[in-house]
């Protein structure tokens, strides 16, 4: 196991004195965000339901960074509340929450989804953000400061992922509506909307891999549409996604709230 340290530009000291909780931090975008913030001086709390998150936090500590790990099922409010409570106990405050949990489980035209699969997609990609925002908000209001960065998706306008698109549309709505409510307390709520992103093979799969030729074809339609919708005609990198998230999480973005920033090579979603 090797924690992915950022290969792009790092700004030492940008998160000095800041306590940042990152969900879905065992791999992918969440891991790179947590690593970048740690490298920039932040104290990071990595949350994931996979035990792999403990290996990531351990490796970050071995590199001299401040990192603590928490396992929790954020698809339930009880899991979200326990994770946020433990994160706050580590340093007595939370300055930033990055809500990164979510991801397509199945890829197919909507008429082929079962009711159970539709519910599972929404449970995976909407409720972790909904629950963790609710869990952290009283702490941020008490502090009268803080930033929530949600990770949405430009797949809100994409093929073969209607339930996932609906969930991420909900994340966009949370971002806009909660920003209005939270602003009087000095709290910012923002989001990025990643497009297609190249990443190493997942160590914990989101769902079953495509098996039949038809399923493989449906997934390829997503890839083709994603590239075609991007003006740059390519997938992004993990570091390109992390750069946008860490910017919005930083004090450099102090006058930005209620905004969803597409990070998709020109695809606005």
XYZ file of C-alpha atoms in Angstrom:
269
model
C 0.000 0.000 0.000
C 1.350 3.414 -0.929
C -0.532 6.624 -0.188
C -0.711 8.728 -3.317
C 1.139 11.932 -2.607
C 0.370 14.790 -4.987
C 2.541 15.070 -8.053
C 1.263 18.535 -8.972
C 2.007 21.857 -7.324
C 1.874 21.793 -3.529
C 1.571 24.983 -1.505
C 3.378 24.427 1.808
C 1.608 26.028 4.727
C -1.682 26.676 2.947
C -3.559 24.536 5.494
C -1.379 25.238 8.546
C -3.510 25.098 11.677
C -6.535 23.781 9.775
C -8.403 20.602 10.689
C -9.821 18.906 7.609
C -12.068 15.844 7.446
C -12.136 13.972 4.123
C -14.669 11.219 3.468
C -14.060 8.388 1.027
C -10.360 8.820 1.730
C -9.110 5.239 1.358
C -8.522 5.570 -2.378
C -9.101 7.682 -5.466
C -9.872 11.402 -5.287
C -10.400 11.360 -1.525
C -6.996 9.845 -0.858
C -5.218 12.399 -3.051
C -7.141 15.298 -1.475
C -6.234 14.140 2.034
C -2.589 13.629 1.029
C -2.334 17.062 -0.574
C -3.890 18.826 2.408
C -1.602 16.939 4.785
C 1.404 17.940 2.660
C 0.210 21.550 2.872
C 0.189 21.522 6.668
C -3.351 20.473 7.518
C -4.361 17.997 10.193
C -6.440 15.460 8.297
C -9.065 13.012 9.465
C -9.625 10.333 6.834
C -13.041 8.645 6.874
C -14.017 5.545 4.924
C -15.963 2.364 5.493
C -12.978 0.334 4.269
C -10.280 -0.691 6.711
C -7.778 0.415 4.050
C -8.172 3.944 5.384
C -6.079 3.004 8.415
C -3.167 1.989 6.167
C -3.361 5.328 4.340
C -3.369 7.331 7.580
C -0.480 5.281 8.945
C 1.625 5.945 5.874
C 0.874 9.663 6.018
C 1.985 9.732 9.659
C 5.181 7.894 8.722
C 5.872 10.714 6.266
C 5.599 13.197 9.135
C 2.058 14.397 8.472
C -0.797 14.686 10.961
C -3.400 12.087 10.024
C -6.087 10.153 11.878
C -8.431 7.548 10.384
C -12.042 6.648 11.125
C -14.154 3.815 9.727
C -17.868 4.450 9.355
C -20.814 3.698 7.086
C -21.843 7.157 5.940
C -24.950 5.851 4.208
C -26.569 5.999 7.655
C -26.995 9.050 9.858
C -25.660 7.132 12.862
C -22.470 6.352 10.947
C -22.084 9.942 9.784
C -22.650 11.332 13.268
C -20.145 8.957 14.849
C -17.510 9.819 12.244
C -17.976 13.578 12.633
C -17.993 13.306 16.429
C -14.731 11.352 16.433
C -13.167 13.731 13.920
C -14.009 16.717 16.111
C -12.694 15.030 19.226
C -9.240 14.738 17.649
C -8.537 18.481 17.636
C -11.581 20.095 19.249
C -12.790 21.562 15.953
C -13.409 20.900 12.268
C -12.485 23.665 9.846
C -13.241 21.875 6.584
C -15.368 18.893 5.613
C -14.783 17.372 2.170
C -17.708 15.129 1.207
C -16.231 12.762 -1.339
C -18.217 9.533 -0.835
C -20.214 8.367 -3.845
C -19.874 6.752 -7.230
C -21.761 4.856 -9.881
C -22.526 1.264 -8.925
C -24.138 0.107 -12.196
C -23.935 1.469 -15.739
C -26.968 0.815 -17.926
C -30.018 2.468 -19.479
C -32.612 3.437 -16.892
C -35.208 0.871 -17.965
C -32.802 -1.899 -16.963
C -32.410 -0.762 -13.331
C -34.383 -2.604 -10.674
C -36.084 -0.601 -7.909
C -33.534 -1.975 -5.446
C -30.638 -0.813 -7.611
C -32.135 2.670 -7.988
C -32.432 2.962 -4.225
C -28.882 1.681 -3.722
C -27.459 4.281 -6.134
C -29.201 7.137 -4.321
C -28.228 5.704 -0.944
C -24.564 5.604 -2.045
C -24.212 8.984 -3.751
C -26.686 11.323 -2.018
C -27.152 10.280 1.592
C -23.510 10.343 2.756
C -23.349 14.041 1.833
C -26.804 14.744 3.256
C -25.990 12.986 6.544
C -22.488 14.377 7.086
C -23.624 17.935 6.355
C -26.313 17.520 9.013
C -23.851 15.988 11.468
C -21.157 18.667 11.096
C -23.394 21.731 10.854
C -24.041 22.250 14.599
C -20.274 22.221 15.244
C -19.609 24.739 12.487
C -22.440 26.984 13.692
C -20.992 26.856 17.195
C -17.594 27.875 15.782
C -19.242 30.451 13.500
C -16.830 29.355 10.798
C -16.060 26.483 8.492
C -16.192 25.200 4.936
C -18.025 22.263 3.396
C -16.784 21.060 -0.004
C -19.112 18.576 -1.677
C -17.998 16.403 -4.586
C -20.741 16.178 -7.195
C -20.416 15.116 -10.850
C -21.040 16.379 -14.376
C -22.811 13.038 -14.874
C -26.009 14.928 -14.001
C -26.095 15.188 -17.814
C -24.799 11.805 -18.842
C -25.912 8.483 -20.273
C -26.627 5.175 -18.525
C -26.512 6.567 -14.971
C -29.907 8.133 -14.264
C -30.101 7.173 -10.548
C -26.522 8.368 -9.955
C -27.290 11.560 -11.872
C -30.327 12.127 -9.662
C -28.213 11.659 -6.536
C -25.551 14.103 -7.709
C -28.239 16.577 -8.720
C -29.311 16.359 -5.096
C -25.736 17.139 -4.004
C -25.845 20.274 -6.171
C -29.117 21.286 -4.519
C -27.699 20.696 -1.031
C -24.766 22.925 -1.913
C -26.923 25.812 -3.121
C -29.569 25.644 -0.402
C -27.260 25.009 2.546
C -24.970 27.851 1.454
C -27.901 30.239 1.923
C -28.666 28.942 5.408
C -25.059 28.705 6.568
C -23.703 32.038 5.316
C -24.908 34.074 8.348
C -22.676 31.886 10.532
C -19.553 32.459 8.436
C -19.818 29.008 6.842
C -19.126 28.423 3.148
C -20.673 25.537 1.194
C -19.226 24.792 -2.240
C -18.796 21.847 -4.591
C -16.825 20.525 -7.509
C -18.348 18.471 -10.313
C -15.662 16.120 -11.612
C -15.805 14.701 -15.102
C -14.189 11.447 -16.150
C -11.048 10.839 -14.104
C -8.238 8.358 -14.673
C -7.355 6.470 -11.513
C -5.613 3.241 -10.491
C -7.754 0.141 -10.207
C -9.928 0.389 -7.118
C -8.920 -1.864 -4.248
C -12.535 -1.881 -3.071
C -14.983 -2.052 -5.973
C -18.106 0.119 -5.951
C -20.154 -2.610 -7.572
C -20.046 -5.626 -9.870
C -17.846 -5.312 -12.951
C -19.501 -5.491 -16.350
C -19.780 -9.146 -17.311
C -21.785 -9.472 -20.512
C -20.935 -7.889 -23.845
C -24.054 -5.742 -23.472
C -22.926 -4.474 -20.056
C -19.463 -3.708 -21.422
C -21.079 -1.822 -24.284
C -23.201 0.262 -21.907
C -20.112 1.198 -19.927
C -18.222 2.092 -23.094
C -21.068 4.452 -24.004
C -20.358 6.332 -20.760
C -16.649 6.570 -21.601
C -17.341 7.744 -25.143
C -19.914 10.341 -24.079
C -17.632 11.613 -21.305
C -14.719 12.191 -23.667
C -16.934 13.657 -26.375
C -18.523 16.116 -23.900
C -15.114 17.348 -22.785
C -13.709 20.162 -24.880
C -10.232 18.809 -24.116
C -11.270 15.319 -25.329
C -9.685 13.419 -22.470
C -10.192 12.219 -18.930
C -8.752 14.259 -16.067
C -6.251 13.137 -13.452
C -6.656 12.627 -9.733
C -4.359 15.589 -9.102
C -6.439 17.846 -11.346
C -9.514 16.967 -9.307
C -7.698 17.369 -5.979
C -6.317 20.769 -7.006
C -9.804 22.189 -7.481
C -11.137 20.680 -4.263
C -8.232 21.924 -2.153
C -8.511 25.403 -3.662
C -12.192 25.616 -2.699
C -11.357 24.252 0.761
C -8.649 26.868 1.325
C -8.857 30.453 2.481
C -7.980 31.510 -1.066
C -11.628 30.781 -1.910
C -13.018 32.785 1.022
C -15.430 34.769 -1.195
C -16.850 31.714 -2.981
C -19.966 29.945 -1.678
C -23.038 28.264 -3.108
C -21.095 27.428 -6.270
C -20.600 24.123 -8.099
C -17.347 24.194 -10.096
C -17.196 21.766 -13.056
C -13.771 20.124 -13.353
C -14.336 18.282 -16.576
C -12.310 19.803 -19.391
C -15.091 22.198 -20.399
C -18.056 19.859 -19.872
C -20.461 21.877 -17.705
C -22.717 18.953 -16.847
